[in-house]
Amino acid sequence: MHGIEEVRSVLSTPKNILITSHRNPDGDAIGSSLAMSQWLKKKGHRVMVAFPSEYPDIYQWMPGIEDVQIFDVDPEPIAAFCQHLEVSIILDYNSLARIDKLGVFLENRDLYTILIDHHLYPDPIGDFILSDTSASSTCELVFRFIEVFDRSNLTDLNIATCIYTGIITDTGSFQYSTSPALFRSVAALQEIGLDTNAIHDRIFNTMDEKNLRLLGHCLANRMEIIDDFKTGIIFLNKHDFQVYDIQRGDTEGIVNYLLKLKNVHMAVFIRQQPTIIKISFRSKGDFSVEEIAKNYFNGGGHRNAAGGYTKSSLAATLDLIKSILPQYKQQLNKPIL
Ligand code: 5GP
Ligand code: MN
């Protein structure tokens, strides 16, 4: 692992370390941050985990989450901690634009920066960069980093639980982005004593009734299938957000239902939020939704899972998406299997 000796020397004495991850943190962002934080604390460092915005309730059970600071909620403790910051660790994102105002604490400073991420096209930020776009998740990479760094193996059950959470959320429970290396890592994690059943239940089987009804509404009333371009679209407008009392995280996973259709190769899920329209893209096969998110919606991500946003109206967003489909007709109609 290139540069690991330099990291080893930086971390050889106790440091003040800020771990950050992206806005609307998901299981991988949260899992990698909490795993890294607990490991560094065991090594004697002073660590703060800070996210730009709040995390979904379904992750409230995760070990160490009570110490997470949210910039949108209260920037003060983060600002205070950053006055004596020595090391910045960037996890599960690769451009400071993804952490908004939290980025001011990481810019123009004499900081040692570590970046660990698996998204495409990383900005060149970081003195040590572990960027592997073929990895399933940032959690997989954090575990790889810990194993290479730490022969004494300080991975305990809490750290293993956090890492496993990011792996299953970013792979759709081992459906995609898997590799022999990933399964070897998971085997090592399970040897520590993971209760995988309980973790899956906590993440995937704790829906509120209103969320399942929201899913029903999306599938029955808000889904459009465009056969010519093998594209499925679901949208939710402001009114839906009120009626279904949609909170952070409540729409997680809905986009994936579109991919269950034999004839859908690209799934698009559009949410009309108070100030922006947020869009999630998913695809099957080698069709790159990352390209669409980047070129048309200020976004990015991975080939088969990407996201972005627009500031235009819901109707204009739907029109724009439909207008770009024809140029991808051939790629979208390519057989998957
Ligand atoms: P999701 O649709 O679950 O929000 O995101 C899918 C993937 O796209 C994730 O890897 C996420 O990091 C990335 N992504 C989502 N929204 C954005 C965005 O606005 N900008 C960029 N660069 N990536 C995004
Ligand atoms: Mn990730």
PDB file of C-alpha atoms in Angstrom, residues 9-291:
ATOM      1  CA  SER A   9       4.923   7.738  11.120  1.00  0.00           C
ATOM      2  CA  VAL A  10       2.213  10.458  11.306  1.00  0.00           C
ATOM      3  CA  LEU A  11       0.063   8.251  13.541  1.00  0.00           C
ATOM      4  CA  SER A  12       2.967   7.102  15.718  1.00  0.00           C
ATOM      5  CA  THR A  13       2.134   9.816  18.283  1.00  0.00           C
ATOM      6  CA  PRO A  14      -1.381  10.813  19.482  1.00  0.00           C
ATOM      7  CA  LYS A  15      -3.051  13.222  17.070  1.00  0.00           C
ATOM      8  CA  ASN A  16      -6.233  15.330  16.826  1.00  0.00           C
ATOM      9  CA  ILE A  17      -8.102  13.733  13.948  1.00  0.00           C
ATOM     10  CA  LEU A  18     -11.295  14.791  12.172  1.00  0.00           C
ATOM     11  CA  ILE A  19     -13.107  12.141  10.146  1.00  0.00           C
ATOM     12  CA  THR A  20     -15.638  13.438   7.620  1.00  0.00           C
ATOM     13  CA  SER A  21     -17.986  11.816   5.141  1.00  0.00           C
ATOM     14  CA  HIS A  22     -20.517  13.032   2.590  1.00  0.00           C
ATOM     15  CA  ARG A  23     -23.852  14.846   2.944  1.00  0.00           C
ATOM     16  CA  ASN A  24     -26.786  12.470   3.548  1.00  0.00           C
ATOM     17  CA  PRO A  25     -24.456   9.802   4.887  1.00  0.00           C
ATOM     18  CA  ASP A  26     -25.386   6.225   3.986  1.00  0.00           C
ATOM     19  CA  GLY A  27     -24.440   2.933   5.632  1.00  0.00           C
ATOM     20  CA  ASP A  28     -20.997   2.952   4.047  1.00  0.00           C
ATOM     21  CA  ALA A  29     -20.242   6.569   4.983  1.00  0.00           C
ATOM     22  CA  ILE A  30     -21.366   5.981   8.575  1.00  0.00           C
ATOM     23  CA  GLY A  31     -19.852   2.502   8.919  1.00  0.00           C
ATOM     24  CA  SER A  32     -16.443   3.502   7.576  1.00  0.00           C
ATOM     25  CA  SER A  33     -16.335   6.640   9.744  1.00  0.00           C
ATOM     26  CA  LEU A  34     -17.303   4.827  12.941  1.00  0.00           C
ATOM     27  CA  ALA A  35     -14.953   1.910  12.263  1.00  0.00           C
ATOM     28  CA  MET A  36     -12.030   4.236  11.595  1.00  0.00           C
ATOM     29  CA  SER A  37     -12.836   6.374  14.612  1.00  0.00           C
ATOM     30  CA  GLN A  38     -13.007   3.434  17.025  1.00  0.00           C
ATOM     31  CA  TRP A  39      -9.802   1.944  15.683  1.00  0.00           C
ATOM     32  CA  LEU A  40      -7.941   5.277  16.007  1.00  0.00           C
ATOM     33  CA  LYS A  41      -9.255   5.795  19.536  1.00  0.00           C
ATOM     34  CA  LYS A  42      -7.899   2.385  20.516  1.00  0.00           C
ATOM     35  CA  LYS A  43      -4.539   3.603  19.259  1.00  0.00           C
ATOM     36  CA  GLY A  44      -4.715   6.615  21.562  1.00  0.00           C
ATOM     37  CA  HIS A  45      -5.783   9.391  19.183  1.00  0.00           C
ATOM     38  CA  ARG A  46      -8.383  12.105  19.831  1.00  0.00           C
ATOM     39  CA  VAL A  47     -11.003  11.675  17.141  1.00  0.00           C
ATOM     40  CA  MET A  48     -14.162  13.466  16.028  1.00  0.00           C
ATOM     41  CA  VAL A  49     -16.546  12.210  13.347  1.00  0.00           C
ATOM     42  CA  ALA A  50     -18.432  14.993  11.544  1.00  0.00           C
ATOM     43  CA  PHE A  51     -21.084  14.751   8.823  1.00  0.00           C
ATOM     44  CA  PRO A  52     -22.516  17.760   6.935  1.00  0.00           C
ATOM     45  CA  SER A  53     -26.095  16.568   7.482  1.00  0.00           C
ATOM     46  CA  GLU A  54     -28.029  14.104   9.605  1.00  0.00           C
ATOM     47  CA  TYR A  55     -28.018  10.338   9.145  1.00  0.00           C
ATOM     48  CA  PRO A  56     -31.103   8.085   8.773  1.00  0.00           C
ATOM     49  CA  ASP A  57     -32.680   6.736  11.962  1.00  0.00           C
ATOM     50  CA  ILE A  58     -32.091   3.131  10.935  1.00  0.00           C
ATOM     51  CA  TYR A  59     -28.414   3.584  11.827  1.00  0.00           C
ATOM     52  CA  GLN A  60     -29.074   4.870  15.328  1.00  0.00           C
ATOM     53  CA  TRP A  61     -28.079   1.497  16.829  1.00  0.00           C
ATOM     54  CA  MET A  62     -24.565   1.567  15.417  1.00  0.00           C
ATOM     55  CA  PRO A  63     -21.645   1.371  17.855  1.00  0.00           C
ATOM     56  CA  GLY A  64     -20.114   4.817  18.429  1.00  0.00           C
ATOM     57  CA  ILE A  65     -22.836   6.802  16.645  1.00  0.00           C
ATOM     58  CA  GLU A  66     -23.618   8.816  19.777  1.00  0.00           C
ATOM     59  CA  ASP A  67     -20.349  10.729  19.337  1.00  0.00           C
ATOM     60  CA  VAL A  68     -21.052  11.868  15.758  1.00  0.00           C
ATOM     61  CA  GLN A  69     -21.300  15.636  15.197  1.00  0.00           C
ATOM     62  CA  ILE A  70     -23.634  17.068  12.554  1.00  0.00           C
ATOM     63  CA  PHE A  71     -22.584  20.376  11.003  1.00  0.00           C
ATOM     64  CA  ASP A  72     -26.144  21.383   9.982  1.00  0.00           C
ATOM     65  CA  VAL A  73     -27.364  20.839  13.535  1.00  0.00           C
ATOM     66  CA  ASP A  74     -24.498  22.404  15.505  1.00  0.00           C
ATOM     67  CA  PRO A  75     -21.249  23.532  13.883  1.00  0.00           C
ATOM     68  CA  GLU A  76     -19.748  24.838  17.141  1.00  0.00           C
ATOM     69  CA  PRO A  77     -18.146  21.660  18.552  1.00  0.00           C
ATOM     70  CA  ILE A  78     -16.654  20.917  15.126  1.00  0.00           C
ATOM     71  CA  ALA A  79     -15.214  24.428  14.824  1.00  0.00           C
ATOM     72  CA  ALA A  80     -13.745  24.160  18.324  1.00  0.00           C
ATOM     73  CA  PHE A  81     -12.170  20.754  17.642  1.00  0.00           C
ATOM     74  CA  CYS A  82     -10.728  21.983  14.336  1.00  0.00           C
ATOM     75  CA  GLN A  83      -8.736  24.758  15.992  1.00  0.00           C
ATOM     76  CA  HIS A  84      -6.130  22.174  16.904  1.00  0.00           C
ATOM     77  CA  LEU A  85      -6.636  19.771  14.066  1.00  0.00           C
ATOM     78  CA  GLU A  86      -3.644  17.772  12.846  1.00  0.00           C
ATOM     79  CA  VAL A  87      -5.041  14.999  10.655  1.00  0.00           C
ATOM     80  CA  SER A  88      -8.073  14.954   8.329  1.00  0.00           C
ATOM     81  CA  ILE A  89      -9.558  11.668   7.175  1.00  0.00           C
ATOM     82  CA  ILE A  90     -11.897  11.799   4.184  1.00  0.00           C
ATOM     83  CA  LEU A  91     -14.078   8.715   3.807  1.00  0.00           C
ATOM     84  CA  ASP A  92     -16.508   7.651   1.069  1.00  0.00           C
ATOM     85  CA  TYR A  93     -16.276  10.857  -0.966  1.00  0.00           C
ATOM     86  CA  ASN A  94     -13.580  12.411  -3.081  1.00  0.00           C
ATOM     87  CA  SER A  95     -14.397  16.046  -3.691  1.00  0.00           C
ATOM     88  CA  LEU A  96     -14.768  18.720  -1.022  1.00  0.00           C
ATOM     89  CA  ALA A  97     -17.917  19.923  -2.819  1.00  0.00           C
ATOM     90  CA  ARG A  98     -19.714  16.923  -1.270  1.00  0.00           C
ATOM     91  CA  ILE A  99     -19.341  18.227   2.290  1.00  0.00           C
ATOM     92  CA  ASP A 100     -20.412  21.834   1.649  1.00  0.00           C
ATOM     93  CA  LYS A 101     -19.434  24.276   4.407  1.00  0.00           C
ATOM     94  CA  LEU A 102     -17.722  21.586   6.448  1.00  0.00           C
ATOM     95  CA  GLY A 103     -14.983  21.822   3.812  1.00  0.00           C
ATOM     96  CA  VAL A 104     -13.692  25.139   5.183  1.00  0.00           C
ATOM     97  CA  PHE A 105     -12.134  23.267   8.087  1.00  0.00           C
ATOM     98  CA  LEU A 106     -10.128  21.082   5.716  1.00  0.00           C
ATOM     99  CA  GLU A 107      -8.874  23.694   3.251  1.00  0.00           C
ATOM    100  CA  ASN A 108      -5.653  25.700   3.241  1.00  0.00           C
ATOM    101  CA  ARG A 109      -4.244  24.155   6.340  1.00  0.00           C
ATOM    102  CA  ASP A 110      -1.152  22.415   7.412  1.00  0.00           C
ATOM    103  CA  LEU A 111      -3.102  19.207   7.772  1.00  0.00           C
ATOM    104  CA  TYR A 112      -2.074  15.668   6.988  1.00  0.00           C
ATOM    105  CA  THR A 113      -4.935  14.343   4.864  1.00  0.00           C
ATOM    106  CA  ILE A 114      -5.887  10.706   4.352  1.00  0.00           C
ATOM    107  CA  LEU A 115      -8.464   9.853   1.686  1.00  0.00           C
ATOM    108  CA  ILE A 116     -10.085   6.422   1.484  1.00  0.00           C
ATOM    109  CA  ASP A 117     -12.799   6.045  -1.133  1.00  0.00           C
ATOM    110  CA  HIS A 118     -14.213   3.952  -3.969  1.00  0.00           C
ATOM    111  CA  HIS A 119     -16.011   6.565  -6.118  1.00  0.00           C
ATOM    112  CA  LEU A 120     -14.955   7.274  -9.699  1.00  0.00           C
ATOM    113  CA  TYR A 121     -12.749  10.233 -10.660  1.00  0.00           C
ATOM    114  CA  PRO A 122     -11.292  11.307  -7.312  1.00  0.00           C
ATOM    115  CA  ASP A 123     -10.027  14.866  -6.931  1.00  0.00           C
ATOM    116  CA  PRO A 124      -6.339  14.784  -6.006  1.00  0.00           C
ATOM    117  CA  ILE A 125      -6.907  15.581  -2.352  1.00  0.00           C
ATOM    118  CA  GLY A 126      -4.902  13.791   0.291  1.00  0.00           C
ATOM    119  CA  ASP A 127      -1.315  13.126   1.312  1.00  0.00           C
ATOM    120  CA  PHE A 128      -2.217   9.452   1.493  1.00  0.00           C
ATOM    121  CA  ILE A 129      -4.830   8.252  -0.992  1.00  0.00           C
ATOM    122  CA  LEU A 130      -6.411   4.802  -0.995  1.00  0.00           C
ATOM    123  CA  SER A 131      -8.803   5.103  -3.914  1.00  0.00           C
ATOM    124  CA  ASP A 132     -10.003   1.843  -5.445  1.00  0.00           C
ATOM    125  CA  THR A 133     -13.057   2.152  -7.674  1.00  0.00           C
ATOM    126  CA  SER A 134     -13.323  -1.622  -7.967  1.00  0.00           C
ATOM    127  CA  ALA A 135     -13.836  -1.993  -4.208  1.00  0.00           C
ATOM    128  CA  SER A 136     -17.346  -2.778  -2.996  1.00  0.00           C
ATOM    129  CA  SER A 137     -17.342  -0.055  -0.406  1.00  0.00           C
ATOM    130  CA  THR A 138     -15.234   2.352   1.566  1.00  0.00           C
ATOM    131  CA  CYS A 139     -15.739  -0.007   4.511  1.00  0.00           C
ATOM    132  CA  GLU A 140     -13.962  -2.789   2.613  1.00  0.00           C
ATOM    133  CA  LEU A 141     -11.057  -0.378   2.010  1.00  0.00           C
ATOM    134  CA  VAL A 142     -10.960   0.789   5.630  1.00  0.00           C
ATOM    135  CA  PHE A 143     -10.682  -2.845   6.707  1.00  0.00           C
ATOM    136  CA  ARG A 144      -7.900  -3.399   4.146  1.00  0.00           C
ATOM    137  CA  PHE A 145      -6.136  -0.289   5.487  1.00  0.00           C
ATOM    138  CA  ILE A 146      -6.458  -1.441   9.113  1.00  0.00           C
ATOM    139  CA  GLU A 147      -5.189  -4.920   8.277  1.00  0.00           C
ATOM    140  CA  VAL A 148      -2.145  -3.619   6.404  1.00  0.00           C
ATOM    141  CA  PHE A 149      -1.415  -0.990   9.032  1.00  0.00           C
ATOM    142  CA  ASP A 150      -2.042  -2.937  12.118  1.00  0.00           C
ATOM    143  CA  ARG A 151      -0.402  -6.288  12.607  1.00  0.00           C
ATOM    144  CA  SER A 152      -1.646  -6.350  16.208  1.00  0.00           C
ATOM    145  CA  ASN A 153      -5.150  -6.466  14.712  1.00  0.00           C
ATOM    146  CA  LEU A 154      -7.244  -4.153  16.808  1.00  0.00           C
ATOM    147  CA  THR A 155     -10.445  -4.973  14.917  1.00  0.00           C
ATOM    148  CA  ASP A 156     -13.001  -5.800  17.592  1.00  0.00           C
ATOM    149  CA  LEU A 157     -16.672  -6.738  17.318  1.00  0.00           C
ATOM    150  CA  ASN A 158     -17.857  -3.110  17.209  1.00  0.00           C
ATOM    151  CA  ILE A 159     -15.434  -2.200  14.450  1.00  0.00           C
ATOM    152  CA  ALA A 160     -16.330  -5.370  12.534  1.00  0.00           C
ATOM    153  CA  THR A 161     -20.044  -4.546  12.859  1.00  0.00           C
ATOM    154  CA  CYS A 162     -19.526  -1.061  11.411  1.00  0.00           C
ATOM    155  CA  ILE A 163     -17.463  -2.404   8.510  1.00  0.00           C
ATOM    156  CA  TYR A 164     -19.962  -5.138   7.732  1.00  0.00           C
ATOM    157  CA  THR A 165     -22.806  -2.593   7.726  1.00  0.00           C
ATOM    158  CA  GLY A 166     -21.131  -0.530   5.000  1.00  0.00           C
ATOM    159  CA  ILE A 167     -20.371  -3.630   2.970  1.00  0.00           C
ATOM    160  CA  ILE A 168     -23.931  -4.938   2.952  1.00  0.00           C
ATOM    161  CA  THR A 169     -25.518  -1.556   2.314  1.00  0.00           C
ATOM    162  CA  ASP A 170     -23.189  -0.718  -0.604  1.00  0.00           C
ATOM    163  CA  THR A 171     -23.401  -4.181  -2.209  1.00  0.00           C
ATOM    164  CA  GLY A 172     -27.158  -4.613  -1.809  1.00  0.00           C
ATOM    165  CA  SER A 173     -26.423  -7.563   0.494  1.00  0.00           C
ATOM    166  CA  PHE A 174     -23.727  -9.034  -1.763  1.00  0.00           C
ATOM    167  CA  GLN A 175     -25.601  -8.623  -5.048  1.00  0.00           C
ATOM    168  CA  TYR A 176     -23.047  -6.391  -6.794  1.00  0.00           C
ATOM    169  CA  SER A 177     -19.429  -5.164  -6.587  1.00  0.00           C
ATOM    170  CA  THR A 178     -18.374  -8.426  -4.971  1.00  0.00           C
ATOM    171  CA  SER A 179     -14.942 -10.011  -5.337  1.00  0.00           C
ATOM    172  CA  PRO A 180     -12.933 -12.863  -3.844  1.00  0.00           C
ATOM    173  CA  ALA A 181     -11.089 -10.264  -1.735  1.00  0.00           C
ATOM    174  CA  LEU A 182     -14.382  -8.961  -0.363  1.00  0.00           C
ATOM    175  CA  PHE A 183     -15.579 -12.416   0.686  1.00  0.00           C
ATOM    176  CA  ARG A 184     -12.200 -13.117   2.314  1.00  0.00           C
ATOM    177  CA  SER A 185     -12.557  -9.908   4.302  1.00  0.00           C
ATOM    178  CA  VAL A 186     -16.090 -10.824   5.298  1.00  0.00           C
ATOM    179  CA  ALA A 187     -14.879 -14.254   6.414  1.00  0.00           C
ATOM    180  CA  ALA A 188     -12.266 -12.574   8.606  1.00  0.00           C
ATOM    181  CA  LEU A 189     -14.899 -10.245  10.039  1.00  0.00           C
ATOM    182  CA  GLN A 190     -17.226 -13.120  10.784  1.00  0.00           C
ATOM    183  CA  GLU A 191     -14.470 -14.906  12.663  1.00  0.00           C
ATOM    184  CA  ILE A 192     -14.463 -11.982  15.082  1.00  0.00           C
ATOM    185  CA  GLY A 193     -18.028 -12.991  15.990  1.00  0.00           C
ATOM    186  CA  LEU A 194     -20.367 -10.923  13.853  1.00  0.00           C
ATOM    187  CA  ASP A 195     -24.079 -11.572  14.240  1.00  0.00           C
ATOM    188  CA  THR A 196     -24.886 -11.054  10.558  1.00  0.00           C
ATOM    189  CA  ASN A 197     -28.530 -11.991  10.998  1.00  0.00           C
ATOM    190  CA  ALA A 198     -29.107  -9.321  13.600  1.00  0.00           C
ATOM    191  CA  ILE A 199     -27.329  -6.683  11.520  1.00  0.00           C
ATOM    192  CA  HIS A 200     -29.459  -7.477   8.461  1.00  0.00           C
ATOM    193  CA  ASP A 201     -32.627  -7.322  10.571  1.00  0.00           C
ATOM    194  CA  ARG A 202     -31.640  -3.971  12.066  1.00  0.00           C
ATOM    195  CA  ILE A 203     -31.008  -2.411   8.684  1.00  0.00           C
ATOM    196  CA  PHE A 204     -33.529  -4.038   6.386  1.00  0.00           C
ATOM    197  CA  ASN A 205     -36.374  -5.251   8.593  1.00  0.00           C
ATOM    198  CA  THR A 206     -37.191  -2.261  10.762  1.00  0.00           C
ATOM    199  CA  MET A 207     -39.461  -0.274   8.464  1.00  0.00           C
ATOM    200  CA  ASP A 208     -42.319   1.785   9.829  1.00  0.00           C
ATOM    201  CA  GLU A 209     -45.735   0.978   8.404  1.00  0.00           C
ATOM    202  CA  LYS A 210     -45.848   4.354   6.646  1.00  0.00           C
ATOM    203  CA  ASN A 211     -42.653   3.487   4.729  1.00  0.00           C
ATOM    204  CA  LEU A 212     -44.079   0.288   3.311  1.00  0.00           C
ATOM    205  CA  ARG A 213     -47.218   2.231   2.345  1.00  0.00           C
ATOM    206  CA  LEU A 214     -44.996   4.846   0.701  1.00  0.00           C
ATOM    207  CA  LEU A 215     -43.343   2.092  -1.324  1.00  0.00           C
ATOM    208  CA  GLY A 216     -46.809   0.907  -2.363  1.00  0.00           C
ATOM    209  CA  HIS A 217     -47.714   4.455  -3.436  1.00  0.00           C
ATOM    210  CA  CYS A 218     -44.508   4.758  -5.488  1.00  0.00           C
ATOM    211  CA  LEU A 219     -45.133   1.484  -7.296  1.00  0.00           C
ATOM    212  CA  ALA A 220     -48.885   1.966  -7.796  1.00  0.00           C
ATOM    213  CA  ASN A 221     -49.107   5.683  -8.576  1.00  0.00           C
ATOM    214  CA  ARG A 222     -45.720   7.196  -9.305  1.00  0.00           C
ATOM    215  CA  MET A 223     -43.998   4.689 -11.558  1.00  0.00           C
ATOM    216  CA  GLU A 224     -43.544   5.105 -15.296  1.00  0.00           C
ATOM    217  CA  ILE A 225     -41.916   2.500 -17.519  1.00  0.00           C
ATOM    218  CA  ILE A 226     -40.532   3.668 -20.848  1.00  0.00           C
ATOM    219  CA  ASP A 227     -40.188   0.428 -22.786  1.00  0.00           C
ATOM    220  CA  ASP A 228     -38.336   1.885 -25.782  1.00  0.00           C
ATOM    221  CA  PHE A 229     -35.429   2.902 -23.585  1.00  0.00           C
ATOM    222  CA  LYS A 230     -35.706   0.198 -20.936  1.00  0.00           C
ATOM    223  CA  THR A 231     -36.005   2.903 -18.329  1.00  0.00           C
ATOM    224  CA  GLY A 232     -38.128   3.057 -15.212  1.00  0.00           C
ATOM    225  CA  ILE A 233     -38.883   6.326 -13.420  1.00  0.00           C
ATOM    226  CA  ILE A 234     -40.440   6.964 -10.032  1.00  0.00           C
ATOM    227  CA  PHE A 235     -40.986  10.498  -8.768  1.00  0.00           C
ATOM    228  CA  LEU A 236     -42.214  11.965  -5.498  1.00  0.00           C
ATOM    229  CA  ASN A 237     -43.520  15.522  -5.345  1.00  0.00           C
ATOM    230  CA  LYS A 238     -43.747  17.939  -2.403  1.00  0.00           C
ATOM    231  CA  HIS A 239     -47.301  16.853  -1.696  1.00  0.00           C
ATOM    232  CA  ASP A 240     -46.196  13.196  -1.388  1.00  0.00           C
ATOM    233  CA  PHE A 241     -43.523  14.281   1.100  1.00  0.00           C
ATOM    234  CA  GLN A 242     -46.259  15.819   3.282  1.00  0.00           C
ATOM    235  CA  VAL A 243     -48.862  13.103   2.964  1.00  0.00           C
ATOM    236  CA  TYR A 244     -46.415  10.286   3.725  1.00  0.00           C
ATOM    237  CA  ASP A 245     -44.482  12.344   6.271  1.00  0.00           C
ATOM    238  CA  ILE A 246     -41.247  11.450   4.487  1.00  0.00           C
ATOM    239  CA  GLN A 247     -38.177  11.914   6.660  1.00  0.00           C
ATOM    240  CA  ARG A 248     -34.488  11.424   6.013  1.00  0.00           C
ATOM    241  CA  GLY A 249     -33.787   7.875   4.886  1.00  0.00           C
ATOM    242  CA  ASP A 250     -37.437   6.983   4.258  1.00  0.00           C
ATOM    243  CA  THR A 251     -36.916   6.778   0.493  1.00  0.00           C
ATOM    244  CA  GLU A 252     -33.769   4.642   0.747  1.00  0.00           C
ATOM    245  CA  GLY A 253     -33.918   1.561  -1.456  1.00  0.00           C
ATOM    246  CA  ILE A 254     -37.058   2.474  -3.403  1.00  0.00           C
ATOM    247  CA  VAL A 255     -35.074   3.006  -6.627  1.00  0.00           C
ATOM    248  CA  ASN A 256     -33.934  -0.615  -6.569  1.00  0.00           C
ATOM    249  CA  TYR A 257     -37.465  -1.940  -7.044  1.00  0.00           C
ATOM    250  CA  LEU A 258     -37.446  -0.651 -10.622  1.00  0.00           C
ATOM    251  CA  LEU A 259     -34.501  -2.921 -11.405  1.00  0.00           C
ATOM    252  CA  LYS A 260     -36.611  -5.936 -10.497  1.00  0.00           C
ATOM    253  CA  LEU A 261     -38.344  -5.522 -13.845  1.00  0.00           C
ATOM    254  CA  LYS A 262     -36.921  -7.685 -16.612  1.00  0.00           C
ATOM    255  CA  ASN A 263     -37.302  -4.826 -19.071  1.00  0.00           C
ATOM    256  CA  VAL A 264     -35.699  -2.103 -17.000  1.00  0.00           C
ATOM    257  CA  HIS A 265     -31.982  -1.493 -17.438  1.00  0.00           C
ATOM    258  CA  MET A 266     -31.929   1.982 -15.922  1.00  0.00           C
ATOM    259  CA  ALA A 267     -33.834   3.135 -12.854  1.00  0.00           C
ATOM    260  CA  VAL A 268     -34.416   6.792 -12.053  1.00  0.00           C
ATOM    261  CA  PHE A 269     -35.861   8.007  -8.759  1.00  0.00           C
ATOM    262  CA  ILE A 270     -36.684  11.716  -8.470  1.00  0.00           C
ATOM    263  CA  ARG A 271     -37.538  13.509  -5.223  1.00  0.00           C
ATOM    264  CA  GLN A 272     -38.827  17.069  -5.044  1.00  0.00           C
ATOM    265  CA  GLN A 273     -37.124  18.357  -1.909  1.00  0.00           C
ATOM    266  CA  PRO A 274     -37.677  21.845  -0.448  1.00  0.00           C
ATOM    267  CA  THR A 275     -34.930  23.623  -2.424  1.00  0.00           C
ATOM    268  CA  ILE A 276     -33.573  21.072  -4.902  1.00  0.00           C
ATOM    269  CA  ILE A 277     -34.660  18.049  -6.868  1.00  0.00           C
ATOM    270  CA  LYS A 278     -32.595  15.049  -5.897  1.00  0.00           C
ATOM    271  CA  ILE A 279     -32.168  12.185  -8.340  1.00  0.00           C
ATOM    272  CA  SER A 280     -30.889   8.650  -7.842  1.00  0.00           C
ATOM    273  CA  PHE A 281     -29.836   6.483 -10.767  1.00  0.00           C
ATOM    274  CA  ARG A 282     -29.241   2.749 -10.890  1.00  0.00           C
ATOM    275  CA  SER A 283     -28.404   0.496 -13.820  1.00  0.00           C
ATOM    276  CA  LYS A 284     -27.808  -3.090 -14.820  1.00  0.00           C
ATOM    277  CA  GLY A 285     -24.896  -4.325 -16.930  1.00  0.00           C
ATOM    278  CA  ASP A 286     -22.293  -1.929 -18.246  1.00  0.00           C
ATOM    279  CA  PHE A 287     -24.565   1.062 -18.803  1.00  0.00           C
ATOM    280  CA  SER A 288     -23.030   3.975 -16.896  1.00  0.00           C
ATOM    281  CA  VAL A 289     -25.465   6.092 -14.942  1.00  0.00           C
ATOM    282  CA  GLU A 290     -22.463   7.903 -13.490  1.00  0.00           C
ATOM    283  CA  GLU A 291     -22.059   9.593 -16.869  1.00  0.00           C
TER     284      GLU A 291
END
